[in-house]
Amino acid sequence: EKGGYRHFMLKEIYEQPRAMADTLAGRIREEAGDIYLEDLNLDDETLRSMDKVNIVACGTSWHAGLVGKFLAEKLARVPVEVDIASEFRYRDPIVTPRTLTVLISQSGETADTLAGLREAKGKGGKVVSICNVVDSSIARESDGVIYTHAGPEIGVASTKAFTTQLVALVLFACKLGRVRGTLDENECRLLGEELVKLPRKIEEALEQDAAIEEVAKLYMNASDFLYLGRGNQYPIALEGALKLKEISYIHAEGYPAGEMKHGPIALIDEHLPVVVLLPNNETREKVISNMQEVRARAGQVIAITDLDDSLVRDNADHVLTFPGIRDELMPVVLSVPMQLLAYHIAVLKGTDVDQPRNLAKSVTVE
Ligand code: M6R
């Protein structure tokens, strides 16, 4: 059932091109320059009337939500708040009939996320969920659902569920942008064309597996890792750190790169590997200068990038290169090295990758 793979996690990492294609299937209306979400159940008028979006989730799904904020604010120009479900449910959140709350949950059974849904509904708001399990509690209680079609995820560490959540969020943000008039037909069509390229880009990203394993061998004995990213890559830094913690039991922290000098820089010495997400976008120079700051303190920089030039080479100890794609989709591509780095380190350390200690696949108690 592991299809020849050593672990479910690895199998699920490799299933991502297929999972992504399935999540996109039938949803891009190329001719109309629009997106079709079959179970959204909210008419255009209702969607247009929303003046705020709350995204509520736990763990990896919360990281997807943080990327969702960038997407919805950019493409639909609507204010977005992102909350951890166990915080949202207890803080008497501001929800009105014009608030759209988006719950993100692979299992659809996470207790705090379900409670967040009920809180938002109870206050008269509209509720949409992004779920991987059909007819799960969260899916059933929502006004509308955007299903991710990742297929069953067995590994406790979420991989394909996360990247398909990102894809679902792109589709949702496009839809919202079309309805609100902030995304024109042509832009939506262009984004659709890029989305269709994603599965192939992920296949190319997976070709870096052996190179990532080599880096894993060099750093498997580190006691701490720092992950840095800016903008829409900051949540991917958080996700990379969480993956490493969950399955290798190495302490890791994700930080917005610009925040490093406000504290975590004190941790840097020759024993600290720093994984830096470096997409070729307008943040690049800033991130490079963060890399210089790390190296000036003898930290080891592992750069994850789609542009391997002398500037990166001069400022990194290791460079891992991945295919480029439109910036909205780069978080999906750069999630792959986050998963594989954690996976290989865990395997080298001999931990139980699919069933890490103390963790459950679905957290149905608060
Ligand atoms: O099923 P959900 O997406 O609601 O689960 C949320 C978290 O429990 C989950 O993402 C958890 O953080 C994973 N172990 C991450 O790998």
Coordinates of N, CA and C in Angstrom, one line a residue, residues 31 45 80 110 259 303:
E31 N -11.9 29.9 -21.1 CA -12.5 30.8 -22.0 C -13.1 32.0 -21.3
E45 N -23.6 37.7 -5.5 CA -24.0 38.8 -4.7 C -23.6 38.7 -3.2
V80 N -8.0 40.5 5.3 CA -8.0 39.1 5.7 C -7.3 39.0 7.1
T110 N -11.0 18.5 13.1 CA -10.2 19.1 14.2 C -11.1 19.9 15.1
E259 N 12.7 40.0 10.6 CA 12.5 40.0 12.0 C 13.8 39.4 12.7
A303 N 20.4 27.9 0.9 CA 19.5 28.8 0.2 C 18.6 27.9 -0.7

